[in-house]
Amino acid sequence: MHNDILKVMLSEEEIAEKVRQLGEAITADYEGKQPVIISVLKGSVVFVADLIRSIETDIEIDFMVVSSYAAGTVSSGQVQVIKDVGMSLKDRHVLIVEDILDSGITLSYLKELLMARDPASVRIATLLDKPSRRKADIEPDYVGFEIPDEFVVGYGLDYAEKYRNLPFIGVLKPEVYENAGDGAVKEC
Ligand code: IMP
Ligand code: MG
């Protein structure tokens, strides 16, 4: 295992089984609706790649890049769209796919932004949910795992752009970020 990882929170096998279940639920709910799946980069890239392959109805996919963290592991409360979707969402069923719902500031901003485009519906699928950290009034429609308030990496999630390629979700050793300096804008 990687040296900076304290412990595995969710194994590759546990994640795969959960993603399969989420895909089944989404397939049933969106049958015949051809939803637009919007992956919020970069954190959701591994999750969305697995998720779409477990969905058995027609879908389209697009990507957005938003930045929300001013520094380190605490949300700045400010959200900026760096890259928008390239298609009209009018009358479309939109499913936003995120890696983790933490304070909820990113997703509540994003949901409001997309709702203003006159879609048929907007729902949220998140692999991880940290409900104890919520600041914004937002609830996900599909959740993989509720997790405690610990900073996790792997399966797309990063710390300072590292660890996204780990196949499991693990807890980072606190000393890895304790001494890190603040300041850089971080993409999701
Ligand atoms: P929110 O706006 O506070 O809900 O933050 C959402 C974004 O923060 C996620 O898309 C992640 O990029 C990042 N984030 C929040 N918690 C964690 C974590 O434990 N590990 C890695 N990234 C996280
Ligand atoms: Mg993210």
Short mmCIF file of C-alpha atoms and ligand atoms in Angstrom, two decimals:
data_model
loop_
_atom_site.label_atom_id
_atom_site.label_comp_id
_atom_site.label_asym_id
_atom_site.label_seq_id
_atom_site.Cartn_x
_atom_site.Cartn_y
_atom_site.Cartn_z
CA MET A 1 0.00 0.00 0.00
CA HIS A 2 1.06 3.61 -0.58
CA ASN A 3 3.21 4.99 2.21
CA ASP A 4 1.05 8.08 2.80
CA ILE A 5 -2.12 6.04 3.45
CA LEU A 6 -3.15 5.42 7.06
CA LYS A 7 -5.85 2.84 6.26
CA VAL A 8 -8.17 1.61 3.53
CA MET A 9 -11.71 2.90 4.10
CA LEU A 10 -13.37 1.30 1.05
CA SER A 11 -11.78 -1.52 -0.94
CA GLU A 12 -11.79 -1.87 -4.71
CA GLU A 13 -14.33 -4.72 -4.39
CA GLU A 14 -16.70 -2.78 -2.11
CA ILE A 15 -16.64 0.19 -4.49
CA ALA A 16 -17.26 -2.01 -7.56
CA GLU A 17 -20.29 -3.65 -5.95
CA LYS A 18 -21.76 -0.29 -4.92
CA VAL A 19 -21.20 1.25 -8.35
CA ARG A 20 -23.00 -1.72 -9.90
CA GLN A 21 -25.99 -1.13 -7.60
CA LEU A 22 -26.06 2.59 -8.37
CA GLY A 23 -25.96 1.79 -12.10
CA GLU A 24 -28.93 -0.53 -11.72
CA ALA A 25 -30.96 2.12 -9.88
CA ILE A 26 -30.09 4.80 -12.45
CA THR A 27 -30.94 2.44 -15.33
CA ALA A 28 -34.39 1.81 -13.85
CA ASP A 29 -35.09 5.48 -13.08
CA TYR A 30 -33.95 6.86 -16.46
CA GLU A 31 -35.18 4.15 -18.84
CA GLY A 32 -36.03 5.82 -22.18
CA LYS A 33 -35.08 9.33 -20.97
CA GLN A 34 -31.52 9.53 -22.36
CA PRO A 35 -30.13 11.60 -19.48
CA VAL A 36 -27.13 13.92 -19.77
CA ILE A 37 -24.58 12.79 -17.24
CA ILE A 38 -22.40 15.69 -16.14
CA SER A 39 -19.15 14.65 -14.56
CA VAL A 40 -17.57 17.24 -12.30
CA LEU A 41 -13.84 17.09 -13.02
CA LYS A 42 -11.43 16.03 -11.91
CA GLY A 43 -12.49 14.08 -8.84
CA SER A 44 -15.40 12.18 -10.40
CA VAL A 45 -13.51 10.89 -13.43
CA VAL A 46 -12.84 7.37 -12.11
CA PHE A 47 -16.32 7.01 -10.62
CA VAL A 48 -18.11 8.23 -13.75
CA ALA A 49 -16.06 5.94 -15.99
CA ASP A 50 -17.16 2.91 -13.96
CA LEU A 51 -20.70 4.18 -13.38
CA ILE A 52 -21.62 4.75 -17.04
CA ARG A 53 -20.52 1.21 -17.86
CA SER A 54 -23.00 -0.13 -15.33
CA ILE A 55 -25.88 1.91 -16.81
CA GLU A 56 -27.83 -0.03 -19.42
CA THR A 57 -30.06 2.67 -20.88
CA ASP A 58 -28.91 5.32 -23.42
CA ILE A 59 -27.05 8.26 -21.91
CA GLU A 60 -24.95 11.21 -23.01
CA ILE A 61 -21.96 12.48 -21.09
CA ASP A 62 -20.38 15.90 -20.66
CA PHE A 63 -17.91 17.48 -18.28
CA MET A 64 -17.59 20.56 -16.12
CA VAL A 65 -14.61 21.89 -14.25
CA VAL A 66 -15.27 23.96 -11.17
CA SER A 67 -12.90 25.11 -8.50
CA SER A 68 -14.06 25.40 -4.93
CA TYR A 69 -11.16 24.99 -2.57
CA ALA A 70 -8.91 27.94 -1.86
CA ALA A 71 -6.48 25.81 0.08
CA GLY A 72 -5.77 22.54 1.77
CA THR A 73 -8.69 20.47 3.02
CA VAL A 74 -11.27 23.15 3.89
CA SER A 75 -13.71 24.60 1.38
CA SER A 76 -13.31 28.30 0.62
CA GLY A 77 -17.00 28.78 0.00
CA GLN A 78 -16.31 30.27 -3.41
CA VAL A 79 -17.14 28.40 -6.59
CA GLN A 80 -15.91 29.23 -10.07
CA VAL A 81 -16.81 27.58 -13.38
CA ILE A 82 -13.59 26.89 -15.28
CA LYS A 83 -15.14 24.73 -18.03
CA ASP A 84 -18.85 24.52 -18.89
CA VAL A 85 -20.81 21.82 -20.74
CA GLY A 86 -20.90 22.08 -24.53
CA MET A 87 -24.61 21.28 -25.05
CA SER A 88 -28.01 22.78 -24.38
CA LEU A 89 -29.68 21.32 -21.28
CA LYS A 90 -33.15 22.65 -22.13
CA ASP A 91 -35.77 19.93 -21.49
CA ARG A 92 -33.03 17.38 -20.73
CA HIS A 93 -32.77 15.10 -17.73
CA VAL A 94 -29.50 16.04 -16.05
CA LEU A 95 -27.60 13.81 -13.64
CA ILE A 96 -24.63 15.50 -11.96
CA VAL A 97 -21.95 13.01 -10.92
CA GLU A 98 -19.59 13.99 -8.11
CA ASP A 99 -16.91 12.19 -6.12
CA ILE A 100 -17.86 13.55 -2.72
CA LEU A 101 -20.45 15.81 -1.12
CA ASP A 102 -18.76 17.62 1.73
CA SER A 103 -19.92 21.13 2.70
CA GLY A 104 -22.27 20.94 -0.30
CA ILE A 105 -21.25 24.41 -1.44
CA THR A 106 -19.97 23.21 -4.83
CA LEU A 107 -23.04 21.13 -5.67
CA SER A 108 -25.65 23.59 -4.44
CA TYR A 109 -24.06 26.26 -6.62
CA LEU A 110 -23.84 23.90 -9.59
CA LYS A 111 -27.39 22.62 -9.23
CA GLU A 112 -28.77 26.16 -9.14
CA LEU A 113 -26.71 27.12 -12.18
CA LEU A 114 -28.01 24.14 -14.19
CA MET A 115 -31.63 24.57 -13.00
CA ALA A 116 -31.59 28.04 -14.56
CA ARG A 117 -31.12 26.41 -18.00
CA ASP A 118 -34.62 25.00 -18.07
CA PRO A 119 -33.82 21.27 -17.88
CA ALA A 120 -36.52 18.62 -17.41
CA SER A 121 -34.85 17.55 -14.14
CA VAL A 122 -31.58 17.83 -12.23
CA ARG A 123 -30.41 15.09 -9.88
CA ILE A 124 -27.17 14.40 -8.07
CA ALA A 125 -25.22 11.16 -7.80
CA THR A 126 -22.27 11.18 -5.42
CA LEU A 127 -20.02 8.29 -4.56
CA LEU A 128 -19.29 9.61 -1.07
CA ASP A 129 -21.27 11.75 1.33
CA LYS A 130 -19.97 13.41 4.51
CA PRO A 131 -23.31 14.62 5.95
CA SER A 132 -21.72 15.83 9.18
CA ARG A 133 -19.87 18.56 7.27
CA ARG A 134 -22.85 20.01 5.38
CA LYS A 135 -23.14 23.81 5.21
CA ALA A 136 -25.37 24.23 2.16
CA ASP A 137 -28.96 23.00 1.97
CA ILE A 138 -28.52 20.16 -0.52
CA GLU A 139 -29.28 16.44 -0.58
CA PRO A 140 -27.98 13.89 -3.08
CA ASP A 141 -30.40 11.61 -4.97
CA TYR A 142 -27.95 8.70 -5.29
CA VAL A 143 -25.28 8.03 -2.66
CA GLY A 144 -22.63 5.32 -2.69
CA PHE A 145 -21.36 5.55 0.88
CA GLU A 146 -21.91 7.85 3.84
CA ILE A 147 -18.53 8.35 5.46
CA PRO A 148 -17.30 9.99 8.67
CA ASP A 149 -15.45 13.30 8.74
CA GLU A 150 -12.05 12.07 7.58
CA PHE A 151 -10.07 13.34 4.60
CA VAL A 152 -9.98 10.58 2.00
CA VAL A 153 -8.08 10.05 -1.25
CA GLY A 154 -8.02 7.56 -4.11
CA TYR A 155 -10.49 6.42 -6.80
CA GLY A 156 -10.34 9.94 -8.28
CA LEU A 157 -10.06 11.91 -5.04
CA ASP A 158 -6.87 13.85 -4.50
CA TYR A 159 -4.86 15.74 -2.02
CA ALA A 160 -2.79 18.42 -3.78
CA GLU A 161 -3.46 16.54 -7.08
CA LYS A 162 -1.92 13.28 -5.82
CA TYR A 163 -3.43 9.86 -5.09
CA ARG A 164 -6.24 10.01 -7.72
CA ASN A 165 -4.92 6.78 -9.25
CA LEU A 166 -5.24 4.62 -6.13
CA PRO A 167 -7.84 1.89 -6.86
CA PHE A 168 -9.31 2.06 -3.32
CA ILE A 169 -10.45 4.91 -1.05
CA GLY A 170 -8.11 5.49 1.84
CA VAL A 171 -7.50 7.84 4.73
CA LEU A 172 -4.45 10.01 4.34
CA LYS A 173 -1.95 10.12 7.18
CA PRO A 174 -2.58 13.48 8.91
CA GLU A 175 1.10 14.40 8.80
CA VAL A 176 0.89 14.52 4.99
CA TYR A 177 -1.29 17.65 5.05
CA GLU A 178 -0.63 19.04 8.52
CA ASN A 179 2.47 20.90 7.43
CA ALA A 180 1.30 21.88 3.96
CA GLY A 181 1.03 25.57 3.14
CA ASP A 182 -2.27 27.16 2.08
CA GLY A 183 -2.95 29.35 -0.91
CA ALA A 184 -3.48 27.56 -4.21
CA VAL A 185 -6.90 27.35 -5.89
CA LYS A 186 -7.85 23.72 -6.19
CA GLU A 187 -10.01 22.15 -8.86
CA CYS A 188 -12.60 19.64 -7.76
P1 IMP B 1 -17.88 20.82 -1.05
O1 IMP B 1 -18.18 22.02 -1.89
O2 IMP B 1 -17.34 21.22 0.30
O3 IMP B 1 -19.02 19.85 -0.93
O4 IMP B 1 -16.63 20.11 -1.71
C1 IMP B 1 -16.72 19.24 -2.75
C2 IMP B 1 -15.34 18.97 -3.32
O5 IMP B 1 -14.32 19.05 -2.31
C3 IMP B 1 -15.25 17.55 -3.82
O6 IMP B 1 -15.67 17.46 -5.15
C4 IMP B 1 -13.78 17.24 -3.64
O7 IMP B 1 -13.06 17.65 -4.77
C5 IMP B 1 -13.35 18.04 -2.45
N1 IMP B 1 -13.31 17.23 -1.21
C6 IMP B 1 -14.12 17.30 -0.14
N2 IMP B 1 -13.80 16.40 0.81
C7 IMP B 1 -12.75 15.70 0.31
C8 IMP B 1 -11.95 14.60 0.81
O8 IMP B 1 -12.15 14.03 1.90
N3 IMP B 1 -10.96 14.18 -0.01
C9 IMP B 1 -10.69 14.74 -1.22
N4 IMP B 1 -11.40 15.76 -1.73
C10 IMP B 1 -12.42 16.24 -0.97
MG MG B 2 -14.77 16.81 -6.96
#
